[in-house]
Coordinates of C-alpha atoms in Angstrom, one line a residue:
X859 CA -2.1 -14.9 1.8
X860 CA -5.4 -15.3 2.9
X861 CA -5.8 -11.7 3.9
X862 CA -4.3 -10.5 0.9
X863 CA -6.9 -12.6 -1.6
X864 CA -9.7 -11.4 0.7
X865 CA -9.2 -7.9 0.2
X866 CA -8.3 -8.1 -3.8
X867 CA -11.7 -9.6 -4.6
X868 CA -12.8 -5.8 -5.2
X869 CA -9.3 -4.1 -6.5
X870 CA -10.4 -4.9 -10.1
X871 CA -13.4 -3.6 -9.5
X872 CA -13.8 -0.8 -6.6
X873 CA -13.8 2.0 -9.1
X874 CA -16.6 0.6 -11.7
X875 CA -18.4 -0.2 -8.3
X876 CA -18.1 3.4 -6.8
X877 CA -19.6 4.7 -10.4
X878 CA -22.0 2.1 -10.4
X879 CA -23.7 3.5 -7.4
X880 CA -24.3 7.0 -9.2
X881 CA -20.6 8.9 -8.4
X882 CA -18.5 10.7 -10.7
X883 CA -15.0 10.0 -10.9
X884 CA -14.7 13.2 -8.8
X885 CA -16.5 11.8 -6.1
X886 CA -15.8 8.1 -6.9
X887 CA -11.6 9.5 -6.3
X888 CA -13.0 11.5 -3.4
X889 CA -14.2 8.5 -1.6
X890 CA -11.2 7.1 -2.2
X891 CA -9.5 9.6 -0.8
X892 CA -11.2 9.9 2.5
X893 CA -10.1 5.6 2.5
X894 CA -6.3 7.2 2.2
X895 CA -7.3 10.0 4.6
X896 CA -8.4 7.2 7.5
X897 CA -5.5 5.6 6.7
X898 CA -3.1 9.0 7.8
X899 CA -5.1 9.3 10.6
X900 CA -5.6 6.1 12.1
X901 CA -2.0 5.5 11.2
X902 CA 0.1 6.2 14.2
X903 CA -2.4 5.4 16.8
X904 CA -3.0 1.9 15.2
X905 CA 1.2 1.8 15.1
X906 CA 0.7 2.7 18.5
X907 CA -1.6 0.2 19.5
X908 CA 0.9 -2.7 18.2
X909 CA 3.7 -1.8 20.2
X910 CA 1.7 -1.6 23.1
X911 CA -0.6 -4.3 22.7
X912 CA 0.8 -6.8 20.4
X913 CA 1.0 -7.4 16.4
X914 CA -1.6 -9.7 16.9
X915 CA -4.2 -7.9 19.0
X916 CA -3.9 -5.5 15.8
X917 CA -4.3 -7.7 13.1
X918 CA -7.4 -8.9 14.6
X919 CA -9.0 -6.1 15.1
X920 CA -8.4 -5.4 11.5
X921 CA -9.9 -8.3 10.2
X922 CA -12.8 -7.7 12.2
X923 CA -12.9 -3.5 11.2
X924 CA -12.4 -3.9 7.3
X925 CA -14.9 -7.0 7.2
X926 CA -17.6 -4.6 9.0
X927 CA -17.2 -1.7 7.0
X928 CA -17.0 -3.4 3.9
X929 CA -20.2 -4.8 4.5
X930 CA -21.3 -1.2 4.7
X931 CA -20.0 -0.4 1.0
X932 CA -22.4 -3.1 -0.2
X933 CA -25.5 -1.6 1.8
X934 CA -24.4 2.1 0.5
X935 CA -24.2 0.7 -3.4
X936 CA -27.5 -0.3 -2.8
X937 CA -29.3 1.7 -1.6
X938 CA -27.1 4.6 -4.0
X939 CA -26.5 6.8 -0.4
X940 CA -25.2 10.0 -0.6
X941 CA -21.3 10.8 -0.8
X942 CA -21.0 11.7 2.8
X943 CA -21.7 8.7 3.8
X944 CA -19.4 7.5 1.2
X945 CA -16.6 9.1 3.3
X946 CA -17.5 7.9 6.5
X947 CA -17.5 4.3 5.7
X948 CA -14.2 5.1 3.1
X949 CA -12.6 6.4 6.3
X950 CA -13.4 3.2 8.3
X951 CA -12.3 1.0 5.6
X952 CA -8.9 2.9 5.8
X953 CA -8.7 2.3 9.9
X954 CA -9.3 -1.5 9.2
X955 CA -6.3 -1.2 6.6
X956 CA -3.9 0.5 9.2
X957 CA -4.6 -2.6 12.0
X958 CA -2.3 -4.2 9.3
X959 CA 0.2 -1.9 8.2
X960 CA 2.9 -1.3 10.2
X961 CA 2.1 -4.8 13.0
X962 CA 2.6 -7.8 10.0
X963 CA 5.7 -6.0 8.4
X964 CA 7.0 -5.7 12.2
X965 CA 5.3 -9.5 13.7
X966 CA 7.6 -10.9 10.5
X967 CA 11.0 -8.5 11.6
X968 CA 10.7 -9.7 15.3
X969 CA 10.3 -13.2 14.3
X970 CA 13.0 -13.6 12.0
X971 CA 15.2 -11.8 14.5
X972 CA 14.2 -14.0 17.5
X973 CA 14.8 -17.2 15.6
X974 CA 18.5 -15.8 14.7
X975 CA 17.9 -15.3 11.6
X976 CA 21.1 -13.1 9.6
X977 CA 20.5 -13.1 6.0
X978 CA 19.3 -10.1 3.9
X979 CA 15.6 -8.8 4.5
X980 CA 15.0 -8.5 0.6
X981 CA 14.8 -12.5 0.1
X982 CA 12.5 -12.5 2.9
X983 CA 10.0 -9.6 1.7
X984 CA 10.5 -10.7 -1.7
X985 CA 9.1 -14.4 -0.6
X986 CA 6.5 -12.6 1.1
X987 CA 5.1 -10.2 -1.4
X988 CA 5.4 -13.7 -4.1
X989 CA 2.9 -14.6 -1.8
X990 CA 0.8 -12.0 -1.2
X991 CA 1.2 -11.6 -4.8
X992 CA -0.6 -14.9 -5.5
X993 CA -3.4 -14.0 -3.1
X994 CA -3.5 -10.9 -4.9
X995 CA -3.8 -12.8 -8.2
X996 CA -6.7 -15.3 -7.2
X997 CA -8.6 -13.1 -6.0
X998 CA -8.6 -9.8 -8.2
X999 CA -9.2 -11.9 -10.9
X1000 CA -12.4 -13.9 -9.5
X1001 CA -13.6 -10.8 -8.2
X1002 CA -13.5 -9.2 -11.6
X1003 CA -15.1 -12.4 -13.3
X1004 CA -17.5 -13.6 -10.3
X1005 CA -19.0 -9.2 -11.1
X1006 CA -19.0 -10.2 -14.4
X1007 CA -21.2 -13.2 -13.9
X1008 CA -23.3 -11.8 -10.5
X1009 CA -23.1 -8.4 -9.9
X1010 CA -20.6 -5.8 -8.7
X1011 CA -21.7 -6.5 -4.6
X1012 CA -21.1 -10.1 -4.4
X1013 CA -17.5 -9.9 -4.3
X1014 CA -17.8 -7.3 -1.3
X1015 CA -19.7 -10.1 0.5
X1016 CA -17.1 -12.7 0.1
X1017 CA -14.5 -10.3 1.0
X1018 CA -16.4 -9.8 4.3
X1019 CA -16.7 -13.4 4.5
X1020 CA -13.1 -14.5 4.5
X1021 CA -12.0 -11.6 6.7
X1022 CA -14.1 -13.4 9.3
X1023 CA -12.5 -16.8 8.4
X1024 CA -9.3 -15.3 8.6
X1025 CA -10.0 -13.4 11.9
X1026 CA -10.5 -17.0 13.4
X1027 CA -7.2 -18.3 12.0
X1028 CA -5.4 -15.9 13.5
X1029 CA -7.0 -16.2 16.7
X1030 CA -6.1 -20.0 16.6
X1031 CA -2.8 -19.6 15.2
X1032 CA -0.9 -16.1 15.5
X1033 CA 1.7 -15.8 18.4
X1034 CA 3.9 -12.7 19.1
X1035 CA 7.6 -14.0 18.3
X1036 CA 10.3 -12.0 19.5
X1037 CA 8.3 -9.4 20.7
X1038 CA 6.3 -9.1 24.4
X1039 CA 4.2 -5.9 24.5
X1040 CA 5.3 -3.1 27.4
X1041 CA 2.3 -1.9 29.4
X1042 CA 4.4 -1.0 32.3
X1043 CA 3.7 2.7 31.9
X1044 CA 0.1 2.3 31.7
X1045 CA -1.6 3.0 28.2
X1046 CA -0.9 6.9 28.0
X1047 CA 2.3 6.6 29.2
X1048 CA 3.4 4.0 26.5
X1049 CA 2.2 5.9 24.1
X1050 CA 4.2 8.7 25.0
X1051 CA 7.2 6.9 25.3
X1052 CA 6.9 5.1 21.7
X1053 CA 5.8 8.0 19.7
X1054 CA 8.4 10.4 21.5
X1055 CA 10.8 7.7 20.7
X1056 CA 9.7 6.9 17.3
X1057 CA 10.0 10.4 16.0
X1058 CA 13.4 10.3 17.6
X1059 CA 14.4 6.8 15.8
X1060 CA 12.2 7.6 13.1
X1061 CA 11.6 11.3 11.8
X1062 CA 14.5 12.7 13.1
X1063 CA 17.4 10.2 11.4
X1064 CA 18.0 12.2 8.0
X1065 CA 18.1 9.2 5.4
X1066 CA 14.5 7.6 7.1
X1067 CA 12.7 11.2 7.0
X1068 CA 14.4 11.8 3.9
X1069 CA 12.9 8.0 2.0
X1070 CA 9.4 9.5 4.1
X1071 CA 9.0 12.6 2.2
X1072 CA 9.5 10.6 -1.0
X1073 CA 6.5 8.2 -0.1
X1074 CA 4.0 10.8 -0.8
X1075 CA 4.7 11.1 -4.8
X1076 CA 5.5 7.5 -5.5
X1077 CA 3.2 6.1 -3.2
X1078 CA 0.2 8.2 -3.3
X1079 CA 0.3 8.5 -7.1
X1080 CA 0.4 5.0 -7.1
X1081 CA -2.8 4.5 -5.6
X1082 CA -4.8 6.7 -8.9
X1083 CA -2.9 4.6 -11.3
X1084 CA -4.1 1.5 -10.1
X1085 CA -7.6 2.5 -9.3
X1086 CA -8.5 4.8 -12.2
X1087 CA -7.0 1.7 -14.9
X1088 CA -10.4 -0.2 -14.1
X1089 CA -12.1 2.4 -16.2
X1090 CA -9.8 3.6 -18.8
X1091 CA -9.2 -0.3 -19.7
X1092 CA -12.9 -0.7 -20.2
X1093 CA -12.7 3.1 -22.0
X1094 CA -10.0 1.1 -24.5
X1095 CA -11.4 -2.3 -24.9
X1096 CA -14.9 -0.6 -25.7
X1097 CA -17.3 -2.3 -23.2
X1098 CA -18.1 -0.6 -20.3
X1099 CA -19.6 -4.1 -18.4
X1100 CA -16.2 -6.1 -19.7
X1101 CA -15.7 -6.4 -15.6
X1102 CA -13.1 -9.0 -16.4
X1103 CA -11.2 -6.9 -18.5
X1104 CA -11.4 -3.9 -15.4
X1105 CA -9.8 -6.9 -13.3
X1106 CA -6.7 -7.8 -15.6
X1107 CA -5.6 -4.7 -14.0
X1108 CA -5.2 -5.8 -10.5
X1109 CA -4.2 -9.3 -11.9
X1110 CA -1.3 -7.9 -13.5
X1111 CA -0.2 -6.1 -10.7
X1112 CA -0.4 -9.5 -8.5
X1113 CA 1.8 -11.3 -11.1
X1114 CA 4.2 -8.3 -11.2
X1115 CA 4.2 -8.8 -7.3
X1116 CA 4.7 -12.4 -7.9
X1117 CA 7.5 -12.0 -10.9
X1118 CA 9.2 -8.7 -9.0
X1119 CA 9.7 -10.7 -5.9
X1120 CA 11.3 -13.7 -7.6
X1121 CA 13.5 -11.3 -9.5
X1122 CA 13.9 -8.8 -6.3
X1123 CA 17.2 -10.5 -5.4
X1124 CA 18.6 -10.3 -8.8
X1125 CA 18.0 -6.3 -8.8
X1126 CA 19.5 -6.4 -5.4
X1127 CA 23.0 -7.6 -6.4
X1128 CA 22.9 -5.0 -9.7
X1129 CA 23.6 -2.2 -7.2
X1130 CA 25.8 -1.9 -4.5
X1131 CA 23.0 0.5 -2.5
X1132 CA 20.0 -0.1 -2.0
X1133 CA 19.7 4.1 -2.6
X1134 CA 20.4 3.6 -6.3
X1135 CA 18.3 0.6 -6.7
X1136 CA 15.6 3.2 -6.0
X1137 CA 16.4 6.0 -7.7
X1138 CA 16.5 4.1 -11.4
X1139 CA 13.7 1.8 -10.9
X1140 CA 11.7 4.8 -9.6
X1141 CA 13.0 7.0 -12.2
X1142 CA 12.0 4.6 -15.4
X1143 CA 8.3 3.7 -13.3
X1144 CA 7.6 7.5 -13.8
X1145 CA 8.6 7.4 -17.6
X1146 CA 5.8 4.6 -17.9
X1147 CA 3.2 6.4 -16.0
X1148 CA 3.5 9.3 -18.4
X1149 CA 3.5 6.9 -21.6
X1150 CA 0.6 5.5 -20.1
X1151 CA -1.0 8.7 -20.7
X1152 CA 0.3 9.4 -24.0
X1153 CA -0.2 6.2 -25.7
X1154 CA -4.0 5.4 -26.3
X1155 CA -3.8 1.6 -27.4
X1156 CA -5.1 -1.1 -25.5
X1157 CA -2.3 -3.6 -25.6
X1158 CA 0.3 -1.3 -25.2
X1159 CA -1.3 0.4 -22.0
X1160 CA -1.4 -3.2 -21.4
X1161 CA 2.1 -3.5 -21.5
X1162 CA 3.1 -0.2 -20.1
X1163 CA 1.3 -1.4 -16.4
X1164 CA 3.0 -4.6 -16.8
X1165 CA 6.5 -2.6 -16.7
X1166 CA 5.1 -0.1 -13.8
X1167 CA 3.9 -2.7 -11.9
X1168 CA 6.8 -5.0 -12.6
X1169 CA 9.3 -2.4 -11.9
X1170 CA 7.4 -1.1 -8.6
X1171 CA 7.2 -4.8 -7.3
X1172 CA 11.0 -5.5 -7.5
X1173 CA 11.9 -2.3 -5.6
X1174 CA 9.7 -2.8 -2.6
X1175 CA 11.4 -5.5 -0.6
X1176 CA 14.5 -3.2 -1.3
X1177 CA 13.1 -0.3 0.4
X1178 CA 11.8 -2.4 2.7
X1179 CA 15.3 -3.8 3.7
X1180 CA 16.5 -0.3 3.8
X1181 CA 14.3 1.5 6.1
X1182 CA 14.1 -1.7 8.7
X1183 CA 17.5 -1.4 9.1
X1184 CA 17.8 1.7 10.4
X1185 CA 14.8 1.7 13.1
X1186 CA 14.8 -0.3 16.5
X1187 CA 12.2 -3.4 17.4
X1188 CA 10.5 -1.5 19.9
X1189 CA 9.3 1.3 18.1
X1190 CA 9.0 -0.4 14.8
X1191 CA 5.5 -0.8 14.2
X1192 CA 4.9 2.8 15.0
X1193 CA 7.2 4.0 12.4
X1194 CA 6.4 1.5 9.8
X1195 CA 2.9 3.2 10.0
X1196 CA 4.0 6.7 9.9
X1197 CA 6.1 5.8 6.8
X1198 CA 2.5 4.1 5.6
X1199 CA 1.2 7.6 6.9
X1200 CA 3.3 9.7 4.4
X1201 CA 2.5 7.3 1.4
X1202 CA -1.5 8.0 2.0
X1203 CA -0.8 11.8 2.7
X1204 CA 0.2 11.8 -1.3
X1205 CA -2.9 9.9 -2.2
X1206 CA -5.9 12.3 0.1
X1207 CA -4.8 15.4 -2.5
X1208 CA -3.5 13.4 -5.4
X1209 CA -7.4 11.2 -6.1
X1210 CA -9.7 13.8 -6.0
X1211 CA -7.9 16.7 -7.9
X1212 CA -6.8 13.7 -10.7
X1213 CA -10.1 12.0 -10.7
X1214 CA -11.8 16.0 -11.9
X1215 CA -9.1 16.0 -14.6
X1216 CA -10.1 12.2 -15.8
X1217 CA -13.9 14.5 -15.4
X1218 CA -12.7 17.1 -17.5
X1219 CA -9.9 16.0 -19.8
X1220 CA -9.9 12.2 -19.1
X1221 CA -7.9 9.6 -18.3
X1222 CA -4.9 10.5 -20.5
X1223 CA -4.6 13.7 -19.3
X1224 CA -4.6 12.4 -15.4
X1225 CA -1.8 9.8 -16.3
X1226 CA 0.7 12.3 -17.7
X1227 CA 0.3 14.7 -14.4
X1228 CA 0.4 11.2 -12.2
X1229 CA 3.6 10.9 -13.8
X1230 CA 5.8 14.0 -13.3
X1231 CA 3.9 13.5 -9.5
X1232 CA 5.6 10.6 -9.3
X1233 CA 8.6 12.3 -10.5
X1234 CA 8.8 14.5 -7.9
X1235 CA 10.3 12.1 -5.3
X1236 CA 13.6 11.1 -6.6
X1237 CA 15.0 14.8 -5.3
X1238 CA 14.2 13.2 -1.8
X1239 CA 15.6 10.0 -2.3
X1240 CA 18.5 11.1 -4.1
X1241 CA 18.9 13.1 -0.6
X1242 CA 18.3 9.9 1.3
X1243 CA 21.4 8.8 -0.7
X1244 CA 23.8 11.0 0.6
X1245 CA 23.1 10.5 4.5
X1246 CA 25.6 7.1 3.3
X1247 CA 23.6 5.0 5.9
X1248 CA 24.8 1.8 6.6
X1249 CA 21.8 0.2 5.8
X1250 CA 22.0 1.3 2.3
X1251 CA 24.6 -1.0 1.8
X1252 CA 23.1 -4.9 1.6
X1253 CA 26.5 -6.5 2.2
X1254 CA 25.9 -5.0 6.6
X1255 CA 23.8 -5.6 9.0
X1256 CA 23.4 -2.3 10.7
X1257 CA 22.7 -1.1 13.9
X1258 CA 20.1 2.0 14.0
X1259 CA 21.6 5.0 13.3
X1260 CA 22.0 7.8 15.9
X1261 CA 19.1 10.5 15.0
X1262 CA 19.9 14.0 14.6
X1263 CA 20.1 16.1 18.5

């Protein structure tokens, strides 16, 4: 939790502070995009690094990587630097985000496993993301108000500030359950081993790569809508210093996260697969993406997110559940992170080519493309579907699935 509300003190605000420094929302979505881009990169290797090293040798080294770099964004809105060095620091900010990705999701797997735990997976994301959610809540909503009150930089300094608190926690507190790192091989030689077997666990079963190529439309779409709503919100509400208002964004996604996870069970039992779960929640999240962008008032925009980020909240421990139970212990960091890979991908073309239609035809026009984008995955999960893998049935507990020879 305390990771979470570190890094949402700026989520209300990151766009407004990206123009504030003298960016368009071409560049401001660019920067952005080179975040996502670190994040594809640094994916796999950082995967990598937990499976060899440990969950928690990553997770502190990303508490001490996105706590450096965002001190950098504070030094660059200052001194208004130019956009390459935008990207470089965007790029390290998305490296610190990958330490995380793919090692808690897996440190949290291996410990409920090693303590014999057999129930479903969804209650236990679903707990987690109420959570997170409630991080998420506290802190986008005093970032947007502490702005509001200070200026845009000070909640980049506090974010920096708890990372560092948080770095020492874990240093104190975080053990490896269930999981002891293999460094028999050597470095190289582990890391040919997991990434030759993760693309065979991973990549290679049909219903995983399948929910994979999906991840690029809903996720990577995702990542505009949130981002450019700081803007249009202040566009509707008439004020473009209403910073407060720019963070009712985030804070209704954390209280989605919060709601979705309580009601993540309930949607759970409405299907018998965890497939079809997906394809209508995704499938009605798209329709209010596009309303989004055809409906100009300000409450019901306001109401539209609340059902996008409702909708996208209750799904997530769902999918979740599903893709866990189709990939082994040993390589599941790794493939966490390249599933965390192919979400990003979407988001390094999908920013910068939306944010120069917000330049050009503006934000309306951006959110009815983001949502025939977002559209686009249900062909692949509908395909995911018809692998009939036992884990898309809640009532098993499945063993990995053979992949494809």
């Amino acid at each position: 939790m305390g990771n979470t509300l570190a890094a949402s003190l700026i989520w209300g605000i990151n766009t407004i502070f990206l123009l504030d420094a003298g960016l368009s929302n071409l560049e401001a979505f660019a920067a952005n995009a080179f975040f996502t881009a670190g994040m594809v990169i640094f994916e796999v290797p950082t995967g990598v690094v937990a499976d060899v090293w440990g969950r928690r040798a990553s997770f502190l080294l990303g508490t001490v990587t996105l706590a450096a770099s965002t001190g950098l964004y504070v030094l660059l809105w200052q001194v208004h630097g130019p956009f390459w060095q935008w990207a470089v620091v965007s790029l390290l900010l998305g490296l610190g985000f990958t330490f995380f990705s793919g090692a808690v999701e897996a440190w949290l797997v291996d410990a409920l496993t090693a303590t014999g735990y057999t129930g479903p997976l969804e209650s236990v994301f679903a707990r987690g993301q109420v959570i997170s959610g409630t991080g998420m809540l506290a802190g986008s909503v005093a970032g947007g108000y502490i702005a509001q009150l200070t200026n845009l930089g000070v909640p980049f300094v506090l974010r920096a500030a708890v990372l560092l608190v948080m770095f020492v926690v874990a240093l104190v507190l975080m053990r490896d359950i269930g999981f002891t790192p293999s460094r028999g091989a050597g470095p190289i030689g582990e890391v040919r081993n997991i990434v030759a077997n993760s693309m065979r666990y991973g990549w290679r079963v049909p219903a995983v790569r399948y929910l994979m190529l999906a991840a690029p439309f809903t996720g990577g779409v995702s990542i505009y809508v949130f981002y450019a709503l700081q803007p249009y919100l202040l566009e509707l509400w008439g004020d473009p210093r209403a910073y407060g208002i720019a963070g009712l964004a985030a804070a209704i996604v954390a209280g989605a996260q919060i709601l979705g996870g309580l009601l993540t069970p309930q949607v759970a039992r409405l299907f018998t697969r965890r497939t079809t779960a997906l394809l209508v929640v995704e499938a009605i999240a798209a329709l209010a993406i596009l309303l989004i962008g055809l409906v100009t008032n300000f409450w019901s925009v306001i109401a539209l997110i609340v059902v996008w980020a409702l909708l996208f909240a209750a799904v997530t421990p769902v999918r979740q559940a599903y893709i866990n139970g189709m990939i082994p212990s040993a390589q599941r960091a790794t493939i966490l992170s390249f599933d965390s890979l192919m979400s990003s991908s979407g988001g390094i073309a999908a920013q910068p080519v939306l944010g120069r239609v917000a330049d050009v035809w503006g934000y309306p026009a951006s959110y009815l493309i983001s949502g025939v984008l977002s559209a686009l995955a249900l062909p692949f999960v509908a395909r995911a579907r018809r692998e009939n893998a036992p884990a898309d049935f809640r009532t098993t507990v499945p063993e990995p699935p053979r992949p494809l020879s």
